Coordinates of C-alpha atoms in Angstrom, one line a residue:
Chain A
X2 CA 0.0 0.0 0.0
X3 CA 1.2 3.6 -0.7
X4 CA 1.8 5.9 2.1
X5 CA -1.3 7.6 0.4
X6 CA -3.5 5.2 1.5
X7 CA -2.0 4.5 5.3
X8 CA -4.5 7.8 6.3
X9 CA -7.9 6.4 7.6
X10 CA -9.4 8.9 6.4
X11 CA -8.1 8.5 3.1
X12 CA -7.8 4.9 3.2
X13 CA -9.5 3.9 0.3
X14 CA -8.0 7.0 -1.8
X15 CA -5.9 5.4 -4.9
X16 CA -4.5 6.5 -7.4
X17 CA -6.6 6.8 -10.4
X18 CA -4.4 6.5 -14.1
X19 CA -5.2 6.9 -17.7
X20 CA -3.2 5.1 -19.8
X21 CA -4.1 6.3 -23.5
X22 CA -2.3 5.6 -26.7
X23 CA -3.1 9.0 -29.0
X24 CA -2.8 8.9 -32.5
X25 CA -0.9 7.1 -35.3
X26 CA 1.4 5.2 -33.0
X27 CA 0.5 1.1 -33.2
X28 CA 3.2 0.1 -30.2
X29 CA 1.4 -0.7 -27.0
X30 CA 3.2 -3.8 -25.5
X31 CA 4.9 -0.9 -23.4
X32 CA 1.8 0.7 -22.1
X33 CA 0.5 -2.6 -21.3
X34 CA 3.8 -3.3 -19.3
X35 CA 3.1 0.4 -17.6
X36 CA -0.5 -0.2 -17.1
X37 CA 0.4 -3.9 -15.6
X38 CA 3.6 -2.1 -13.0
X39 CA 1.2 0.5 -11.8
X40 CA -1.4 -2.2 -11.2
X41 CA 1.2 -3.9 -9.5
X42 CA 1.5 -1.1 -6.9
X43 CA -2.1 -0.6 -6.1
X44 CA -3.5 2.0 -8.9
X45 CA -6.9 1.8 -10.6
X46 CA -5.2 2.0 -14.4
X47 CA -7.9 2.3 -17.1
X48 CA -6.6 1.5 -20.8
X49 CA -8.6 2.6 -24.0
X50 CA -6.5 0.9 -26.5
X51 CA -4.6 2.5 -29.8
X52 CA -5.9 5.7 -32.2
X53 CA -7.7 8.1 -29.9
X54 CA -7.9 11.4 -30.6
X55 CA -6.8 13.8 -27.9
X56 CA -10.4 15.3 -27.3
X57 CA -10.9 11.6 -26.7
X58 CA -8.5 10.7 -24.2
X59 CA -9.4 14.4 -22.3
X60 CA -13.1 13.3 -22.5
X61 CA -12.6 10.6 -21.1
X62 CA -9.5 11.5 -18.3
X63 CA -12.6 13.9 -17.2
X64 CA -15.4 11.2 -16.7
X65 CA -13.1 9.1 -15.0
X66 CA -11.5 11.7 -12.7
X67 CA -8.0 10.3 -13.0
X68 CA -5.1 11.5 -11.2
X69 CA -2.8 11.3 -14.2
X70 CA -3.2 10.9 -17.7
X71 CA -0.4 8.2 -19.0
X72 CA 0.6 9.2 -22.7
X73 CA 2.9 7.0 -24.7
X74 CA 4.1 8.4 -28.1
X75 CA 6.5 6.8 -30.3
X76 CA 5.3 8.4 -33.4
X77 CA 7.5 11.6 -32.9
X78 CA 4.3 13.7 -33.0
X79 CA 4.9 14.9 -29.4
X80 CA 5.7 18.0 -30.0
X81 CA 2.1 18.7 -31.2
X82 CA 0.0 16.1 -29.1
X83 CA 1.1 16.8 -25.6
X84 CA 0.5 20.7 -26.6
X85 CA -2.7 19.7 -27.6
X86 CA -3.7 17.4 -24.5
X87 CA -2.1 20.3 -22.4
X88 CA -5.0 23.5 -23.8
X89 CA -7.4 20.5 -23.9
X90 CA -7.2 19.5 -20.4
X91 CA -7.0 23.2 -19.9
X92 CA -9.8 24.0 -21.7
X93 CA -12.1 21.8 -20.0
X94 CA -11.2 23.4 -16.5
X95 CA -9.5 19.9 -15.7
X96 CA -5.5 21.0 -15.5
X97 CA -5.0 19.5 -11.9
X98 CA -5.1 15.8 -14.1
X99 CA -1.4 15.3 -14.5
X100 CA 0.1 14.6 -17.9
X101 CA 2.9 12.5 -17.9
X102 CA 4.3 11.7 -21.5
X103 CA 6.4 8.5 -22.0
X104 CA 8.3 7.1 -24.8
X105 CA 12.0 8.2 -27.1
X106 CA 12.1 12.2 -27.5
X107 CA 15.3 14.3 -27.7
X108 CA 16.2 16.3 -24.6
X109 CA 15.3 19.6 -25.6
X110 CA 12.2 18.8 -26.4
X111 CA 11.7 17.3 -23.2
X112 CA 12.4 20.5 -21.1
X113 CA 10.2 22.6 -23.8
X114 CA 7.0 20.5 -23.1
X115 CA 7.5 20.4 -19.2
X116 CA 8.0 24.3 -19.6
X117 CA 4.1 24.1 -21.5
X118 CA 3.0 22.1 -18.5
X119 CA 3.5 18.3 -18.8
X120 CA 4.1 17.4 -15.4
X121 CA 7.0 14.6 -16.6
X122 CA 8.1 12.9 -19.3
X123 CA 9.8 9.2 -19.0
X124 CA 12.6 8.4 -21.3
X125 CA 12.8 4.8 -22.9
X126 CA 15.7 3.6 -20.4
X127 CA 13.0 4.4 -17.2
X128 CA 12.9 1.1 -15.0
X129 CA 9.5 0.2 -13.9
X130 CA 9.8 1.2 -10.5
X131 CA 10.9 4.8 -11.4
X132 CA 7.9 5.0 -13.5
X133 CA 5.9 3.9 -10.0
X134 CA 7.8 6.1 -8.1
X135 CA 7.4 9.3 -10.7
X136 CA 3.5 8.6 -10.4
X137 CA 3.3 9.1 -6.9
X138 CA 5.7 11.7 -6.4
X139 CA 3.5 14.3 -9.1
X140 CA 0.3 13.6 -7.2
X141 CA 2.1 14.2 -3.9
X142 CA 2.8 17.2 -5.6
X143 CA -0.6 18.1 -6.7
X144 CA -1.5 17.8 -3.2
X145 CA -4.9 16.0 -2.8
X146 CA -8.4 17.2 -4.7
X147 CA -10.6 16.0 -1.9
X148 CA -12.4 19.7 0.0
X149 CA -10.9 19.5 3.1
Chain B
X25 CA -11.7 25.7 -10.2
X26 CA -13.5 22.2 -9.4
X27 CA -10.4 20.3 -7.6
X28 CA -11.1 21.1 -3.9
X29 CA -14.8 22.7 -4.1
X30 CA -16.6 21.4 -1.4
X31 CA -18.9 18.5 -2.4
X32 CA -22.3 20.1 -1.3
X33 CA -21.2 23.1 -4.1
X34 CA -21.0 20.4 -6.7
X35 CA -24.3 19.7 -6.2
X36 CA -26.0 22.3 -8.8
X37 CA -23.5 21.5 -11.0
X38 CA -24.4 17.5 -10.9
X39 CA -28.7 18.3 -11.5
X40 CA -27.2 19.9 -14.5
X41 CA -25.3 17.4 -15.4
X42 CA -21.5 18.9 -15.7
X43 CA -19.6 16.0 -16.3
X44 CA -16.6 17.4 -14.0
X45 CA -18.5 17.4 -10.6
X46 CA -20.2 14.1 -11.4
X47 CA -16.9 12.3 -11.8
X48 CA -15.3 14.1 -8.8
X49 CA -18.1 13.4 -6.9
X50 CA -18.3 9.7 -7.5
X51 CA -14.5 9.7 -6.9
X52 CA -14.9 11.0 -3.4
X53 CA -17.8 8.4 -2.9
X54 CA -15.3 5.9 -3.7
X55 CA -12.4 7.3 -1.7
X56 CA -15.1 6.7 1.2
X57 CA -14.6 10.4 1.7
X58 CA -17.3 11.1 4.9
X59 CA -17.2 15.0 3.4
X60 CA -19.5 13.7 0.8
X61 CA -22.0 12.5 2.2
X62 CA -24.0 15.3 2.7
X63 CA -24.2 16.5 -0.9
X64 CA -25.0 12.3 -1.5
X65 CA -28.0 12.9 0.7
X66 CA -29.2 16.0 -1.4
X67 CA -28.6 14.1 -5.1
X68 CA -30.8 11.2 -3.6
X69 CA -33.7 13.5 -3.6
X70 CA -33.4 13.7 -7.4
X71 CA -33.1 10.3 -8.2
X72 CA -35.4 7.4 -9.0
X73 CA -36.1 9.1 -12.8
X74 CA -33.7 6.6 -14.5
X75 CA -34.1 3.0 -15.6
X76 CA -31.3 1.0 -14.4
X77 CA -30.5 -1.9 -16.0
X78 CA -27.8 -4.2 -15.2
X79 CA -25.2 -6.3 -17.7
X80 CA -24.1 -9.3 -16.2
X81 CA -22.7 -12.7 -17.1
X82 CA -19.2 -14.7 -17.1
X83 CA -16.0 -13.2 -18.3
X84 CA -15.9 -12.9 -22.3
X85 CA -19.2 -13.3 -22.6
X86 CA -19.6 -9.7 -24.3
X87 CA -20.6 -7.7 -21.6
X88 CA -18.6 -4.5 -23.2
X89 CA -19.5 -4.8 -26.3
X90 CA -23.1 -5.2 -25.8
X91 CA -23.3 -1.9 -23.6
X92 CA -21.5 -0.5 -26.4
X93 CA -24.3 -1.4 -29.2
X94 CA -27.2 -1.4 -26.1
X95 CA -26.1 2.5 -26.0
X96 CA -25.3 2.9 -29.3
X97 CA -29.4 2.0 -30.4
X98 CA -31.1 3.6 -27.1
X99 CA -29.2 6.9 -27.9
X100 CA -30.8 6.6 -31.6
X101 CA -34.3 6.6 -29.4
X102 CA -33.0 10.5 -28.0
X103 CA -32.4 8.8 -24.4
X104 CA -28.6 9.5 -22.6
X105 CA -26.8 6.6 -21.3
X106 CA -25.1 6.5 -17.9
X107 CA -22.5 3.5 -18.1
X108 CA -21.2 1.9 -15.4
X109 CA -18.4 -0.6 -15.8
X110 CA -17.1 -2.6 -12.7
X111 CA -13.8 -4.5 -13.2
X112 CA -12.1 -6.7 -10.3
X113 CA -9.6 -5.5 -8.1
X114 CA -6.2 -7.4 -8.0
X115 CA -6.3 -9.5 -4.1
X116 CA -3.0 -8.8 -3.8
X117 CA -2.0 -5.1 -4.7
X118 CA -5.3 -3.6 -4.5
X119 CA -4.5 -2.1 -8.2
X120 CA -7.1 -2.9 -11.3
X121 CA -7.1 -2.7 -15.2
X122 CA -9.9 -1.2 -16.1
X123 CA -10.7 -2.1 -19.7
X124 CA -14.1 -2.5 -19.9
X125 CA -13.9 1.7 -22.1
X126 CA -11.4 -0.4 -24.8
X127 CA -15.1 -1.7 -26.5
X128 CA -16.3 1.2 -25.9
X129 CA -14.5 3.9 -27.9
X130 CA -17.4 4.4 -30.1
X131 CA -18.9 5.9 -27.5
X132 CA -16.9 8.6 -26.1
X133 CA -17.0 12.4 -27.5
X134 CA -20.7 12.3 -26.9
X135 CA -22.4 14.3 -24.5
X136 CA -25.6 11.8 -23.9
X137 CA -23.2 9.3 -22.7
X138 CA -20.8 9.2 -19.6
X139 CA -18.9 6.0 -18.9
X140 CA -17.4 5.3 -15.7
X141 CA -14.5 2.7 -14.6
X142 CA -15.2 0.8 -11.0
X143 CA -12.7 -1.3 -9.3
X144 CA -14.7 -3.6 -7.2
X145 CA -11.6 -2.8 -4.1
X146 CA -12.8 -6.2 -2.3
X147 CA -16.6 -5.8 -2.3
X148 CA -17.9 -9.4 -3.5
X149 CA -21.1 -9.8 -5.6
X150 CA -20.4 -8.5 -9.0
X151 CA -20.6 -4.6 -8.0
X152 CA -18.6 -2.5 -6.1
X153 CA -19.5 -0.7 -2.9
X154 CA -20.0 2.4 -4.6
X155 CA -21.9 1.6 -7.5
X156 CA -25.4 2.7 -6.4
X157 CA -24.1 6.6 -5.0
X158 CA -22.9 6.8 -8.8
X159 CA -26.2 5.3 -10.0
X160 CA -27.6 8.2 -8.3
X161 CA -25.1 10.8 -9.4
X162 CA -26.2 9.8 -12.8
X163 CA -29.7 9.4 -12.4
X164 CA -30.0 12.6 -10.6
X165 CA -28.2 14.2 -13.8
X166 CA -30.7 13.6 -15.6
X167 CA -29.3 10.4 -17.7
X168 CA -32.6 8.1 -19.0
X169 CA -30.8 5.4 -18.8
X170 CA -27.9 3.8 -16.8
X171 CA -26.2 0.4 -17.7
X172 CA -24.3 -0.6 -15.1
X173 CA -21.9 -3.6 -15.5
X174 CA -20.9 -6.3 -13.4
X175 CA -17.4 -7.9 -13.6
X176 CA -17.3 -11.3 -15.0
X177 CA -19.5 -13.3 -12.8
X178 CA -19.0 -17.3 -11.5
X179 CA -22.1 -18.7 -10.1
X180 CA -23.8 -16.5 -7.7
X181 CA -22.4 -12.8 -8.0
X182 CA -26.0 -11.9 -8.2
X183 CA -26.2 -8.6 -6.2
X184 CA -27.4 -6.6 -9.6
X185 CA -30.8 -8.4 -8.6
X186 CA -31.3 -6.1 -5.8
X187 CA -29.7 -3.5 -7.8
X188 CA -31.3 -3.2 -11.1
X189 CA -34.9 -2.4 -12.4
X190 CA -34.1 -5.1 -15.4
X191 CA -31.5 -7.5 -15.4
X192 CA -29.7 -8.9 -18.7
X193 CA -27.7 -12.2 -18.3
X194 CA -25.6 -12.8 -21.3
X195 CA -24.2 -16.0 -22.3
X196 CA -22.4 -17.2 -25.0
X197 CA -21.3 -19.8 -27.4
X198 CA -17.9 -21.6 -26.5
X199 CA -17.6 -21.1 -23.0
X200 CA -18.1 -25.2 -22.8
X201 CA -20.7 -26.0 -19.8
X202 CA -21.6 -22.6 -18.6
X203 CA -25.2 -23.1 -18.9
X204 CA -24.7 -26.0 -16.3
X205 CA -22.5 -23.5 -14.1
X206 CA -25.1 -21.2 -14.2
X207 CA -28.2 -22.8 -13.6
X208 CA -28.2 -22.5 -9.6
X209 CA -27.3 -18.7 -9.7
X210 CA -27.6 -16.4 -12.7
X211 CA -30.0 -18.1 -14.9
X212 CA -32.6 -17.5 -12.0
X213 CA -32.1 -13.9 -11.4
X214 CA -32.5 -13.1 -15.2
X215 CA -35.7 -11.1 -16.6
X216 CA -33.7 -11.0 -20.1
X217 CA -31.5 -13.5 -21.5
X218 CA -29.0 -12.7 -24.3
X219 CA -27.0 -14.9 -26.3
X220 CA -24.1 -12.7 -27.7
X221 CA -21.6 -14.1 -30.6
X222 CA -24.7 -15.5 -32.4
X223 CA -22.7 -15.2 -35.8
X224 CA -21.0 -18.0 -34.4
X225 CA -21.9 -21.4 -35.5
X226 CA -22.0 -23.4 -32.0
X227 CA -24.6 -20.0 -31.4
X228 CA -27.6 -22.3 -31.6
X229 CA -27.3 -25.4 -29.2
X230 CA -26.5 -22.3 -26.5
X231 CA -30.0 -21.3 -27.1
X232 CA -31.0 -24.8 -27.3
X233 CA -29.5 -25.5 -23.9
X234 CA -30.8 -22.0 -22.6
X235 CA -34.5 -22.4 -23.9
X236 CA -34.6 -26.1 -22.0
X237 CA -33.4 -24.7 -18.8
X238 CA -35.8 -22.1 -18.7
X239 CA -38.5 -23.9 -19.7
X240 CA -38.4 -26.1 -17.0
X241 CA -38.6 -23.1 -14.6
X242 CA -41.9 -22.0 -16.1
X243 CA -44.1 -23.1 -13.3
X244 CA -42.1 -21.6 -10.7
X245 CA -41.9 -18.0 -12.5
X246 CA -45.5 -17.9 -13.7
X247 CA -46.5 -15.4 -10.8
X248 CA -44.4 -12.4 -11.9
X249 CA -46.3 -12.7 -15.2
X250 CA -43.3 -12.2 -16.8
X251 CA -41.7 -14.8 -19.3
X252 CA -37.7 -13.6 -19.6
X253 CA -36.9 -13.9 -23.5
X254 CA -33.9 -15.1 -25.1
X255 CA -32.7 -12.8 -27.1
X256 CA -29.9 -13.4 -29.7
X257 CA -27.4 -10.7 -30.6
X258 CA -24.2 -10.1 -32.8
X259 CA -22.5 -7.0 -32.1
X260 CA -19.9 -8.5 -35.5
X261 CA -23.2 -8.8 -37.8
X262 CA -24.9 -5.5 -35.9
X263 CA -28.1 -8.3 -35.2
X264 CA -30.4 -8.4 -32.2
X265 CA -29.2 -5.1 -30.6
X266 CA -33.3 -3.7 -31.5
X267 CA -34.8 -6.5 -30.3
X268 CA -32.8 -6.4 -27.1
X269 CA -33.8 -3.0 -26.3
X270 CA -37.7 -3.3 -27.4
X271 CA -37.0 -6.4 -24.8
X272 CA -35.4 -4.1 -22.0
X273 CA -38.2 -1.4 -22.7
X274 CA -41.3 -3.9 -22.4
X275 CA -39.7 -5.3 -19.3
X276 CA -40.0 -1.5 -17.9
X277 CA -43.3 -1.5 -18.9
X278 CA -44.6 -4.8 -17.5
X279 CA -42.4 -3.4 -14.1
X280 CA -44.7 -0.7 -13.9
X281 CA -48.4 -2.0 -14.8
X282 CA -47.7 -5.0 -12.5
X283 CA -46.7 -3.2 -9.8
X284 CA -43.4 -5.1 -9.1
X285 CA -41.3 -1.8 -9.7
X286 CA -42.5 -1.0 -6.3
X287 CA -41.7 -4.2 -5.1
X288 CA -38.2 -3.8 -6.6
X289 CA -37.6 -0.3 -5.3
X290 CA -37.9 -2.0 -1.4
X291 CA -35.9 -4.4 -2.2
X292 CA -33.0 -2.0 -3.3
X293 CA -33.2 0.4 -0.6
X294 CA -33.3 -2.3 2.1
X295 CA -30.2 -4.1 0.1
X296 CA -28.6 -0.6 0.5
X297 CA -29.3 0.5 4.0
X298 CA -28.0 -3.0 5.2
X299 CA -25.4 -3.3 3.0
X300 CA -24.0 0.1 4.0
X301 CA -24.5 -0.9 7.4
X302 CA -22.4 -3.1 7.3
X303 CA -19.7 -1.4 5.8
X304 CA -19.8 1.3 8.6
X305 CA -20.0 -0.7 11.4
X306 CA -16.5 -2.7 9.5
X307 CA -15.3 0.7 8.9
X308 CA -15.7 1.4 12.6
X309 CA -14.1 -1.3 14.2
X310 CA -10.8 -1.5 11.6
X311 CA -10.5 2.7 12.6
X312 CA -10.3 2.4 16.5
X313 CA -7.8 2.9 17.9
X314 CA -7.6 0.6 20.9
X315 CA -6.7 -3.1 20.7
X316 CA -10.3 -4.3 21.0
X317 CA -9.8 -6.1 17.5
X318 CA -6.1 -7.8 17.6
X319 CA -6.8 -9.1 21.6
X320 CA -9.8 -10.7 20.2
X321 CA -8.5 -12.4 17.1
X322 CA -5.6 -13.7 19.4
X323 CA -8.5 -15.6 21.6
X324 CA -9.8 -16.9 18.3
X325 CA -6.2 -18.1 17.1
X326 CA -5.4 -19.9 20.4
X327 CA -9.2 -21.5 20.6
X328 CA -10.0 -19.4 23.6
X329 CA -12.7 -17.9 22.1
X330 CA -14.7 -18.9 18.9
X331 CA -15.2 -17.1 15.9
X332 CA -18.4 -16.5 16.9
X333 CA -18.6 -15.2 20.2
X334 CA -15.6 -13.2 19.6
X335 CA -17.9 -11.0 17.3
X336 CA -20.2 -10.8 19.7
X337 CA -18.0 -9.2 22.2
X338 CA -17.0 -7.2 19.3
X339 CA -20.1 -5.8 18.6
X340 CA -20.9 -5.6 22.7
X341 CA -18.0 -3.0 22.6
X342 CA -20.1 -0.3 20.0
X343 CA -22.2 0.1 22.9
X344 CA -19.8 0.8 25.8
X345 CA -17.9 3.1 22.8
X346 CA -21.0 5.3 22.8
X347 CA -21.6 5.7 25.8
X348 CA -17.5 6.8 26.6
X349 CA -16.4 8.9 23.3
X350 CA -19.9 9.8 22.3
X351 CA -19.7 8.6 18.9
X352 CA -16.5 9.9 18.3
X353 CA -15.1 6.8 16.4
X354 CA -17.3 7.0 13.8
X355 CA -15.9 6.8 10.3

């Protein structure tokens, strides 16, 4: 159990994840790895499967009040997707959901989109238990969404 | 900003059914969140509009799928869909996939229809503890019609009885002897049998098998007045999807002009006033903070006490509690 959930009062609080594949991208044996580690460690992880659009995947990170919305891109159409998924999310008055991006990007692109408001990206070479780890430590971060 | 507003401020927002607040609001139902509760209290008073019709039947049997045409067809009819789908919780980490939304992709982007993912987090019976407060979110938003979707079911999972107006049990071809598995539990709790996967060619000795079960029932179900059909669907060939939902919509009908909706409403709101019960009084003795609950399961590990009796010193100890603290240890 996360540290999250050790407050009775919270007990049943966990971690809520979208794992999404967006676009023209047909690799999702990695997601399915991702979706299956943060199982592993006690999240509800929903998966829609490969080709959503981004109004799509912000639709439905919004019905499902996740935590953080999982996006893998291998496609190299980052740099306009997570833009995108970032004025979407903010659009629909939902930027406390957490984007984190995953998958091969070069560095500098890396540091622009966390400048535009991805909360982390994780590089190809991120173990499983970093990716955990990473999770947790942005909604720490977020501090919690419950009123009081 | 919706993040932190307090529940009772969302409630406006849910009776005009703002997707944003519903979700939030279902999450802090599920988070067990007591700040909730009063704003839960105030949606109830708008609820009981909806029909609420619940999907069940074993794992791959097409549950998904046929919400996904089910909803696709009612919403040519001008109604919204509520969808719930409840997936299991892993035993060990507490975590869940939720991939019930990967047949449903059709779906999303439409404005008539919200889908929600449940976890069942260790409540038994096909649903999870929170699946009627979202019910009532959504019915108290105005949706016509909410699906709500078990997990894959064995034999007797059958808690959508007390929770639906209409329950669908869906079998299909392949799955070798499931009829047989099913005939103690599910097949009884049915008022609407679907075979899915009817493009399939071993499609008609399901029915077969189905048809002969039920009609040795017959006797026993004549008092309801109500026959359950066997429908037969293919979401692959788009067939049956019509028929189900004229089905689902003279099973409404019947509910009402015989009177048994009634009889069903009772039996939901006593399933959900014991049931939640249950879950406080559980609630209350894993929070206290003495050693009440440890000494006692020692006595029952060294034979000193039995099972039994130790629970009834258990629940001899809410009594003292109150008396002491005042109701302080309450969840």
């Amino acid at each position: 159990m996360s540290e999250r959930n050790e407050n009775p009062q919270h007990r049943d609080a966990i971690i809520r994840v979208l794992i999404a594949k967006v676009g023209l991208d047909g690799h999702d044996r990695g997601v399915k790895i991702v979706a299956r580690c943060l199982r592993d460690a006690g999240m509800d992880v929903i998966y829609t499967g490969l080709h959503r659009t981004p109004e799509e995947v912000v639709s439905t990170a919004i019905q499902e009040d996740v935590d953080v919305l999982g996006v893998s891109l291998l496609s190299g159409a980052h740099m306009t997707i997570f833009p995108r998924l970032i004025a979407l999310l903010r659009e629909s008055d939902a930027a406390d959901i957490l984007l984190v991006g995953g998958g091969v990007m070069p560095d500098e692109d890396v540091a622009a989109l966390k400048e535009l408001g991805v909360a982390e990206i994780l590089l190809q070479d991120t173990p499983p238990d970093a990716i955990v780890e990473t999770v947790r430590r942005v909604v720490r971060a977020r501090g919690p969404r419950s009123a009081h | 900003m919706v993040t932190a507003k307090p529940s009772l401020e969302l409630v406006a927002e849910v009776l005009n059914g703002h997707p944003r607040s519903i979700s939030r609001l279902i999450s802090r139902v599920e988070a067990r969140d007591p700040e909730c509760r009063p704003a839960l209290a105030q949606i109830y008073e708008h609820t009981g509009r909806a029909h609420l019709i619940g999907i069940t039947g074993v794992p791959g049997s097409g549950k998904s799928t046929l919400v996904r045409e089910l909803a696709l067809a009612a919403r040519k009819t001008d109604r919204t869909i509520g969808i719930i789908a409840i997936d299991p919780s892993s035993p060990f980490s507490g975590g869940a996939i939720l991939g019930d939304r990967i047949r449903m992709n059709e779906l999303t982007g439409d404005p008539g229809i919200f889908i929600r993912s449940m976890a069942t987090r260790g409540a038994l019976g096909g649903l999870a503890r929170a699946s009627m407060d979202a019910v009532d979110l959504l019915d108290a938003a105005g949706f016509d019609m909410i699906l709500l979707e078990t997990v894959g079911v064995g034999q007797d999972e059958v808690d959508i009885v007390q929770a639906a107006h209409t329950t669908v049990v869906v079998s299909a071809p392949g799955l070798g002897d499931d009829v047989q598995a099913m005939k103690a539990g599910l097949l009884e709790i049915s008022d609407i049998h679907v075979v899915s996967k009817c493009d399939r060619a071993d499609a008609n000795k399901t029915i077969i098998d189905l048809k002969a079960m039920l009609s040795l029932g017959l006797r026993m179900n004549s008092t309801t007045g109500w026959q359950p059909p066997v429908v037969r669907t293919s979401a692959e060939a788009k067939e049956g999807i019509d028929e189900l939902l004229a089905a689902i919509d003279r099973h409404r009908e019947h509910l009402q002009h015989s009177g048994e909706l009634a009889q069903r409403r009772r039996r939901t709101a006593e399933m959900r006033m014991l049931k939640t019960a249950e879950d406080i009084l559980r609630a209350r003795f894993i929070s206290r903070d003495d050693d009440i609950v440890v000494d006692l399961v020692e006595r029952v590990i060294t034979r000193a006490l039995d099972p039994y009796t130790a629970a009834l010193n258990l629940l001899a100890t809410l009594d003292e509690g109150k008396s002491d603290d005042g109701g302080k240890k309450r969840p």
